[in-house]
Amino acid sequence: DTAVSQTPKYLVTQMGNDKSIKCEQNLGHDTMYWYKQDSKKFLKIMFSYNNKELIINETVPNRFSPKSPDKAHLNLHINSLELGDSAVYFCASSQDGWSETIKNIQYFGAGTRLSVL
Amino acid sequence: AQKITQTQPGMFVQEKEAVTLDCTYDTSDPSYGLFWYKQPSSGEMIFLIYQGSYDQQNATEGRYSLNFQKARKSANLVISASQLGDSAMYFCAMRDTGGFKTIFGAGTRLFVKA
């Protein structure tokens, strides 16, 4: 079983459309994340949820809205897609964000490659 | 402010040789964790190794070891006996105890030659 699964793997859409990416983890982790990886492979955090509560909200356009219906799911909805939103989006989870122990390891999904035309 | 620096955009290594990928970091927090991830061409991010700032010994995981030099603020990844499958991007990352945020370096692309 895949520990962190994202769907879809590829998403091709037109500018101005609205799209969602789903993420589920079956690791029993408390914290989930969304990252954006640009064309130069730079990885930047966008959002983080701990036990369904938003704890990190980086400088991201408000066209991006995360939703965590429960601890195991964190979805990303994007409104009015723009060309600059084209990137790979990664979902990740970790067991406990507050400890310095091995629990802080983040496990990543396979990524969703979003192409906005 | 936290910062992670990977100064080697690309590295070549001969198969079966060892290679060191550099990573330096900056944080004012005395308590932090350091991580290395591998991203093969297929795109997934794979956790390799973790080092806590108070760990007395350098972390090792199979062919991976982390050369942790706290005073120099460096956390270099050493891959022994390189294999063709080690060709990938490698990312160094850090999290301190100030929050849930992990920052990543720009990555080093490793090419293993047969």
PDB file of C-alpha atoms in Angstrom:
ATOM      1  CA  ASP A   1       0.000   0.000   0.000  1.00  0.00           C
ATOM      2  CA  THR A   2       1.226   3.478  -0.882  1.00  0.00           C
ATOM      3  CA  ALA A   3       1.877   5.500   2.276  1.00  0.00           C
ATOM      4  CA  VAL A   4       1.168   8.957   0.827  1.00  0.00           C
ATOM      5  CA  SER A   5      -0.906   8.953  -2.312  1.00  0.00           C
ATOM      6  CA  GLN A   6      -1.748  11.873  -4.531  1.00  0.00           C
ATOM      7  CA  THR A   7      -4.193  12.072  -7.388  1.00  0.00           C
ATOM      8  CA  PRO A   8      -3.967  12.829 -10.184  1.00  0.00           C
ATOM      9  CA  LYS A   9      -0.351  12.225 -11.178  1.00  0.00           C
ATOM     10  CA  TYR A  10      -0.668  14.509 -14.182  1.00  0.00           C
ATOM     11  CA  LEU A  11      -2.987  17.447 -14.669  1.00  0.00           C
ATOM     12  CA  VAL A  12      -3.144  19.437 -17.889  1.00  0.00           C
ATOM     13  CA  THR A  13      -5.581  22.316 -17.999  1.00  0.00           C
ATOM     14  CA  GLN A  14      -6.312  25.687 -19.501  1.00  0.00           C
ATOM     15  CA  MET A  15      -5.667  29.058 -17.896  1.00  0.00           C
ATOM     16  CA  GLY A  16      -8.570  30.256 -15.818  1.00  0.00           C
ATOM     17  CA  ASN A  17      -9.817  26.798 -14.879  1.00  0.00           C
ATOM     18  CA  ASP A  18     -10.263  25.523 -11.322  1.00  0.00           C
ATOM     19  CA  LYS A  19      -8.669  22.225 -10.324  1.00  0.00           C
ATOM     20  CA  SER A  20      -8.091  20.090  -7.244  1.00  0.00           C
ATOM     21  CA  ILE A  21      -5.369  17.711  -6.165  1.00  0.00           C
ATOM     22  CA  LYS A  22      -6.142  15.099  -3.545  1.00  0.00           C
ATOM     23  CA  CYS A  23      -3.797  13.628  -0.971  1.00  0.00           C
ATOM     24  CA  GLU A  24      -4.237  10.790   1.470  1.00  0.00           C
ATOM     25  CA  GLN A  25      -1.817   9.234   3.932  1.00  0.00           C
ATOM     26  CA  ASN A  26      -2.263   5.906   5.673  1.00  0.00           C
ATOM     27  CA  LEU A  27       0.656   6.317   8.072  1.00  0.00           C
ATOM     28  CA  GLY A  28      -1.401   7.666  10.962  1.00  0.00           C
ATOM     29  CA  HIS A  29       0.600  10.904  10.864  1.00  0.00           C
ATOM     30  CA  ASP A  30      -0.563  14.106  12.537  1.00  0.00           C
ATOM     31  CA  THR A  31       0.867  16.620  10.099  1.00  0.00           C
ATOM     32  CA  MET A  32       0.443  17.039   6.367  1.00  0.00           C
ATOM     33  CA  TYR A  33       2.023  19.449   3.913  1.00  0.00           C
ATOM     34  CA  TRP A  34       1.823  20.826   0.419  1.00  0.00           C
ATOM     35  CA  TYR A  35       5.001  21.748  -1.429  1.00  0.00           C
ATOM     36  CA  LYS A  36       5.568  23.300  -4.824  1.00  0.00           C
ATOM     37  CA  GLN A  37       8.610  22.302  -6.901  1.00  0.00           C
ATOM     38  CA  ASP A  38       9.385  24.683  -9.715  1.00  0.00           C
ATOM     39  CA  SER A  39      11.131  23.993 -13.003  1.00  0.00           C
ATOM     40  CA  LYS A  40      14.535  24.521 -11.354  1.00  0.00           C
ATOM     41  CA  LYS A  41      13.691  21.809  -8.806  1.00  0.00           C
ATOM     42  CA  PHE A  42      13.450  24.292  -5.959  1.00  0.00           C
ATOM     43  CA  LEU A  43      11.103  22.909  -3.306  1.00  0.00           C
ATOM     44  CA  LYS A  44       9.061  25.341  -1.256  1.00  0.00           C
ATOM     45  CA  ILE A  45       6.460  24.734   1.390  1.00  0.00           C
ATOM     46  CA  MET A  46       3.013  26.150   0.773  1.00  0.00           C
ATOM     47  CA  PHE A  47       0.800  24.882   3.578  1.00  0.00           C
ATOM     48  CA  SER A  48       0.864  22.597   6.565  1.00  0.00           C
ATOM     49  CA  TYR A  49      -1.923  21.125   8.664  1.00  0.00           C
ATOM     50  CA  ASN A  50      -1.560  19.520  12.061  1.00  0.00           C
ATOM     51  CA  ASN A  51      -4.571  17.511  13.188  1.00  0.00           C
ATOM     52  CA  LYS A  52      -6.737  19.290  10.613  1.00  0.00           C
ATOM     53  CA  GLU A  53      -5.615  22.724  11.766  1.00  0.00           C
ATOM     54  CA  LEU A  54      -3.733  25.097   9.448  1.00  0.00           C
ATOM     55  CA  ILE A  55      -0.323  25.853  10.968  1.00  0.00           C
ATOM     56  CA  ILE A  56       1.741  27.045   8.041  1.00  0.00           C
ATOM     57  CA  ASN A  57       0.428  29.310   5.348  1.00  0.00           C
ATOM     58  CA  GLU A  58       3.295  30.678   3.300  1.00  0.00           C
ATOM     59  CA  THR A  59       3.015  33.596   0.940  1.00  0.00           C
ATOM     60  CA  VAL A  60       0.798  31.826  -1.516  1.00  0.00           C
ATOM     61  CA  PRO A  61      -1.869  33.488  -3.682  1.00  0.00           C
ATOM     62  CA  ASN A  62      -5.303  33.081  -2.159  1.00  0.00           C
ATOM     63  CA  ARG A  63      -6.312  31.249  -5.318  1.00  0.00           C
ATOM     64  CA  PHE A  64      -4.773  28.260  -3.547  1.00  0.00           C
ATOM     65  CA  SER A  65      -6.945  26.823  -0.820  1.00  0.00           C
ATOM     66  CA  PRO A  66      -6.073  23.741   1.186  1.00  0.00           C
ATOM     67  CA  LYS A  67      -8.763  21.655   2.841  1.00  0.00           C
ATOM     68  CA  SER A  68      -8.250  18.969   5.461  1.00  0.00           C
ATOM     69  CA  PRO A  69     -11.473  17.036   6.049  1.00  0.00           C
ATOM     70  CA  ASP A  70      -9.675  14.712   8.470  1.00  0.00           C
ATOM     71  CA  LYS A  71      -6.174  13.954   9.668  1.00  0.00           C
ATOM     72  CA  ALA A  72      -5.500  11.549   6.812  1.00  0.00           C
ATOM     73  CA  HIS A  73      -6.466  13.863   3.969  1.00  0.00           C
ATOM     74  CA  LEU A  74      -5.215  17.190   2.697  1.00  0.00           C
ATOM     75  CA  ASN A  75      -6.546  18.446  -0.598  1.00  0.00           C
ATOM     76  CA  LEU A  76      -5.422  21.433  -2.604  1.00  0.00           C
ATOM     77  CA  HIS A  77      -7.851  23.463  -4.650  1.00  0.00           C
ATOM     78  CA  ILE A  78      -6.604  26.027  -7.133  1.00  0.00           C
ATOM     79  CA  ASN A  79      -8.870  28.665  -8.644  1.00  0.00           C
ATOM     80  CA  SER A  80      -8.319  30.643 -11.828  1.00  0.00           C
ATOM     81  CA  LEU A  81      -5.176  28.780 -12.832  1.00  0.00           C
ATOM     82  CA  GLU A  82      -2.327  30.828 -14.277  1.00  0.00           C
ATOM     83  CA  LEU A  83       0.644  29.855 -16.427  1.00  0.00           C
ATOM     84  CA  GLY A  84       2.967  30.392 -13.443  1.00  0.00           C
ATOM     85  CA  ASP A  85       1.152  27.711 -11.472  1.00  0.00           C
ATOM     86  CA  SER A  86       2.722  25.063 -13.705  1.00  0.00           C
ATOM     87  CA  ALA A  87       4.912  22.981 -11.391  1.00  0.00           C
ATOM     88  CA  VAL A  88       5.070  19.700  -9.546  1.00  0.00           C
ATOM     89  CA  TYR A  89       3.030  19.719  -6.335  1.00  0.00           C
ATOM     90  CA  PHE A  90       4.011  17.344  -3.570  1.00  0.00           C
ATOM     91  CA  CYS A  91       1.990  16.260  -0.610  1.00  0.00           C
ATOM     92  CA  ALA A  92       3.885  15.019   2.441  1.00  0.00           C
ATOM     93  CA  SER A  93       3.167  13.892   5.975  1.00  0.00           C
ATOM     94  CA  SER A  94       5.074  13.537   9.235  1.00  0.00           C
ATOM     95  CA  GLN A  95       4.201  11.934  12.506  1.00  0.00           C
ATOM     96  CA  ASP A  96       4.826  14.726  14.975  1.00  0.00           C
ATOM     97  CA  GLY A  97       6.077  18.142  14.070  1.00  0.00           C
ATOM     98  CA  TRP A  98       7.030  19.368  17.524  1.00  0.00           C
ATOM     99  CA  SER A  99       9.642  16.819  18.412  1.00  0.00           C
ATOM    100  CA  GLU A 100      13.262  16.756  17.353  1.00  0.00           C
ATOM    101  CA  THR A 101      13.153  13.002  17.053  1.00  0.00           C
ATOM    102  CA  ILE A 102      13.045  10.791  14.022  1.00  0.00           C
ATOM    103  CA  LYS A 103       9.322  11.495  13.923  1.00  0.00           C
ATOM    104  CA  ASN A 104       9.985  14.671  11.988  1.00  0.00           C
ATOM    105  CA  ILE A 105      10.763  12.740   8.841  1.00  0.00           C
ATOM    106  CA  GLN A 106       8.439  13.784   6.074  1.00  0.00           C
ATOM    107  CA  TYR A 107       7.198  11.154   3.671  1.00  0.00           C
ATOM    108  CA  PHE A 108       6.248  12.414   0.256  1.00  0.00           C
ATOM    109  CA  GLY A 109       3.675  11.454  -2.295  1.00  0.00           C
ATOM    110  CA  ALA A 110       4.737  10.815  -5.885  1.00  0.00           C
ATOM    111  CA  GLY A 111       3.870  14.360  -6.930  1.00  0.00           C
ATOM    112  CA  THR A 112       1.322  15.888  -9.274  1.00  0.00           C
ATOM    113  CA  ARG A 113       2.675  17.527 -12.400  1.00  0.00           C
ATOM    114  CA  LEU A 114       0.418  20.448 -13.225  1.00  0.00           C
ATOM    115  CA  SER A 115       0.670  22.010 -16.660  1.00  0.00           C
ATOM    116  CA  VAL A 116      -1.334  25.138 -17.347  1.00  0.00           C
ATOM    117  CA  LEU A 117      -1.711  25.955 -21.040  1.00  0.00           C
TER     118      LEU A 117
ATOM    119  CA  ALA B   1      16.798  32.991   9.668  1.00  0.00           C
ATOM    120  CA  GLN B   2      17.122  29.401   8.559  1.00  0.00           C
ATOM    121  CA  LYS B   3      19.146  28.724   5.460  1.00  0.00           C
ATOM    122  CA  ILE B   4      20.381  25.628   3.631  1.00  0.00           C
ATOM    123  CA  THR B   5      23.124  25.863   1.036  1.00  0.00           C
ATOM    124  CA  GLN B   6      24.133  23.204  -1.440  1.00  0.00           C
ATOM    125  CA  THR B   7      26.972  24.605  -3.511  1.00  0.00           C
ATOM    126  CA  GLN B   8      27.368  21.759  -5.997  1.00  0.00           C
ATOM    127  CA  PRO B   9      24.750  21.971  -8.748  1.00  0.00           C
ATOM    128  CA  GLY B  10      26.133  18.813 -10.357  1.00  0.00           C
ATOM    129  CA  MET B  11      28.567  16.054  -9.454  1.00  0.00           C
ATOM    130  CA  PHE B  12      30.037  13.112 -11.318  1.00  0.00           C
ATOM    131  CA  VAL B  13      31.278   9.931  -9.689  1.00  0.00           C
ATOM    132  CA  GLN B  14      32.567   6.666 -11.050  1.00  0.00           C
ATOM    133  CA  GLU B  15      30.569   3.582 -10.238  1.00  0.00           C
ATOM    134  CA  LYS B  16      31.751   1.838  -7.054  1.00  0.00           C
ATOM    135  CA  GLU B  17      33.519   4.943  -5.772  1.00  0.00           C
ATOM    136  CA  ALA B  18      32.435   7.062  -2.804  1.00  0.00           C
ATOM    137  CA  VAL B  19      31.069  10.571  -3.230  1.00  0.00           C
ATOM    138  CA  THR B  20      30.392  13.430  -0.823  1.00  0.00           C
ATOM    139  CA  LEU B  21      27.566  15.881  -1.383  1.00  0.00           C
ATOM    140  CA  ASP B  22      27.997  19.133   0.501  1.00  0.00           C
ATOM    141  CA  CYS B  23      25.429  20.874   2.646  1.00  0.00           C
ATOM    142  CA  THR B  24      25.830  23.814   4.985  1.00  0.00           C
ATOM    143  CA  TYR B  25      23.097  25.283   7.099  1.00  0.00           C
ATOM    144  CA  ASP B  26      22.381  28.236   9.270  1.00  0.00           C
ATOM    145  CA  THR B  27      20.037  28.469  12.222  1.00  0.00           C
ATOM    146  CA  SER B  28      20.064  30.190  15.592  1.00  0.00           C
ATOM    147  CA  ASP B  29      18.058  27.379  17.156  1.00  0.00           C
ATOM    148  CA  PRO B  30      20.258  24.992  19.193  1.00  0.00           C
ATOM    149  CA  SER B  31      17.856  22.154  18.471  1.00  0.00           C
ATOM    150  CA  TYR B  32      17.222  21.079  14.884  1.00  0.00           C
ATOM    151  CA  GLY B  33      17.042  18.166  12.525  1.00  0.00           C
ATOM    152  CA  LEU B  34      18.865  17.644   9.256  1.00  0.00           C
ATOM    153  CA  PHE B  35      17.615  15.443   6.427  1.00  0.00           C
ATOM    154  CA  TRP B  36      18.677  14.189   3.054  1.00  0.00           C
ATOM    155  CA  TYR B  37      16.251  13.226   0.319  1.00  0.00           C
ATOM    156  CA  LYS B  38      16.790  11.630  -3.062  1.00  0.00           C
ATOM    157  CA  GLN B  39      14.738  12.492  -6.117  1.00  0.00           C
ATOM    158  CA  PRO B  40      15.331  10.113  -9.051  1.00  0.00           C
ATOM    159  CA  SER B  41      14.247  11.007 -12.558  1.00  0.00           C
ATOM    160  CA  SER B  42      10.879   9.354 -11.869  1.00  0.00           C
ATOM    161  CA  GLY B  43      10.164  12.321  -9.600  1.00  0.00           C
ATOM    162  CA  GLU B  44       9.352  10.917  -6.177  1.00  0.00           C
ATOM    163  CA  MET B  45      11.069  12.239  -3.060  1.00  0.00           C
ATOM    164  CA  ILE B  46      12.723   9.490  -1.033  1.00  0.00           C
ATOM    165  CA  PHE B  47      13.920  10.004   2.532  1.00  0.00           C
ATOM    166  CA  LEU B  48      17.505   8.810   3.005  1.00  0.00           C
ATOM    167  CA  ILE B  49      18.912   9.814   6.361  1.00  0.00           C
ATOM    168  CA  TYR B  50      18.305  11.993   9.422  1.00  0.00           C
ATOM    169  CA  GLN B  51      20.615  13.655  11.948  1.00  0.00           C
ATOM    170  CA  GLY B  52      19.502  15.449  15.095  1.00  0.00           C
ATOM    171  CA  SER B  53      21.568  18.351  16.348  1.00  0.00           C
ATOM    172  CA  TYR B  54      22.184  16.671  19.706  1.00  0.00           C
ATOM    173  CA  ASP B  55      23.053  13.285  18.270  1.00  0.00           C
ATOM    174  CA  GLN B  56      26.562  12.373  19.341  1.00  0.00           C
ATOM    175  CA  GLN B  57      27.252  10.043  16.464  1.00  0.00           C
ATOM    176  CA  ASN B  58      26.986  10.586  12.761  1.00  0.00           C
ATOM    177  CA  ALA B  59      23.941   8.940  11.241  1.00  0.00           C
ATOM    178  CA  THR B  60      24.353   5.972   8.925  1.00  0.00           C
ATOM    179  CA  GLU B  61      21.839   4.095   6.794  1.00  0.00           C
ATOM    180  CA  GLY B  62      23.338   1.366   4.660  1.00  0.00           C
ATOM    181  CA  ARG B  63      25.574   3.006   2.049  1.00  0.00           C
ATOM    182  CA  TYR B  64      24.573   6.487   3.219  1.00  0.00           C
ATOM    183  CA  SER B  65      26.265   8.323   6.028  1.00  0.00           C
ATOM    184  CA  LEU B  66      25.978  11.875   7.208  1.00  0.00           C
ATOM    185  CA  ASN B  67      29.192  13.692   8.055  1.00  0.00           C
ATOM    186  CA  PHE B  68      27.853  16.076  10.686  1.00  0.00           C
ATOM    187  CA  GLN B  69      30.200  18.869  11.786  1.00  0.00           C
ATOM    188  CA  LYS B  70      28.181  21.030  14.126  1.00  0.00           C
ATOM    189  CA  ALA B  71      30.767  23.757  14.670  1.00  0.00           C
ATOM    190  CA  ARG B  72      31.117  24.209  10.924  1.00  0.00           C
ATOM    191  CA  LYS B  73      27.357  23.891  10.424  1.00  0.00           C
ATOM    192  CA  SER B  74      27.801  21.282   7.772  1.00  0.00           C
ATOM    193  CA  ALA B  75      25.898  18.063   7.125  1.00  0.00           C
ATOM    194  CA  ASN B  76      27.477  16.385   4.139  1.00  0.00           C
ATOM    195  CA  LEU B  77      26.035  13.206   2.663  1.00  0.00           C
ATOM    196  CA  VAL B  78      28.498  10.447   1.878  1.00  0.00           C
ATOM    197  CA  ILE B  79      27.448   7.698  -0.500  1.00  0.00           C
ATOM    198  CA  SER B  80      29.794   4.751  -0.502  1.00  0.00           C
ATOM    199  CA  ALA B  81      30.214   2.310  -3.386  1.00  0.00           C
ATOM    200  CA  SER B  82      28.132   4.353  -5.829  1.00  0.00           C
ATOM    201  CA  GLN B  83      25.701   2.511  -8.044  1.00  0.00           C
ATOM    202  CA  LEU B  84      24.130   3.565 -11.335  1.00  0.00           C
ATOM    203  CA  GLY B  85      20.801   3.802  -9.536  1.00  0.00           C
ATOM    204  CA  ASP B  86      22.220   6.531  -7.320  1.00  0.00           C
ATOM    205  CA  SER B  87      22.017   8.968 -10.232  1.00  0.00           C
ATOM    206  CA  ALA B  88      19.444  11.480  -9.009  1.00  0.00           C
ATOM    207  CA  MET B  89      18.896  14.877  -7.412  1.00  0.00           C
ATOM    208  CA  TYR B  90      19.801  15.029  -3.746  1.00  0.00           C
ATOM    209  CA  PHE B  91      18.286  17.553  -1.368  1.00  0.00           C
ATOM    210  CA  CYS B  92      19.509  18.601   2.039  1.00  0.00           C
ATOM    211  CA  ALA B  93      16.833  19.922   4.395  1.00  0.00           C
ATOM    212  CA  MET B  94      16.538  21.287   7.902  1.00  0.00           C
ATOM    213  CA  ARG B  95      13.846  21.778  10.476  1.00  0.00           C
ATOM    214  CA  ASP B  96      14.257  23.535  13.793  1.00  0.00           C
ATOM    215  CA  THR B  97      11.971  23.299  16.791  1.00  0.00           C
ATOM    216  CA  GLY B  98      10.402  26.662  16.077  1.00  0.00           C
ATOM    217  CA  GLY B  99       7.640  25.130  14.037  1.00  0.00           C
ATOM    218  CA  PHE B 100       6.635  22.680  11.401  1.00  0.00           C
ATOM    219  CA  LYS B 101       8.554  24.275   8.617  1.00  0.00           C
ATOM    220  CA  THR B 102      11.288  22.354   6.799  1.00  0.00           C
ATOM    221  CA  ILE B 103      13.475  24.243   4.376  1.00  0.00           C
ATOM    222  CA  PHE B 104      15.254  22.583   1.485  1.00  0.00           C
ATOM    223  CA  GLY B 105      18.474  23.351  -0.309  1.00  0.00           C
ATOM    224  CA  ALA B 106      18.621  23.865  -4.066  1.00  0.00           C
ATOM    225  CA  GLY B 107      19.759  20.296  -4.623  1.00  0.00           C
ATOM    226  CA  THR B 108      22.748  18.559  -6.176  1.00  0.00           C
ATOM    227  CA  ARG B 109      22.378  16.431  -9.276  1.00  0.00           C
ATOM    228  CA  LEU B 110      24.567  13.332  -9.045  1.00  0.00           C
ATOM    229  CA  PHE B 111      25.620  11.421 -12.140  1.00  0.00           C
ATOM    230  CA  VAL B 112      27.121   7.968 -11.651  1.00  0.00           C
ATOM    231  CA  LYS B 113      29.294   6.828 -14.558  1.00  0.00           C
ATOM    232  CA  ALA B 114      29.694   3.170 -15.516  1.00  0.00           C
TER     233      ALA B 114
END
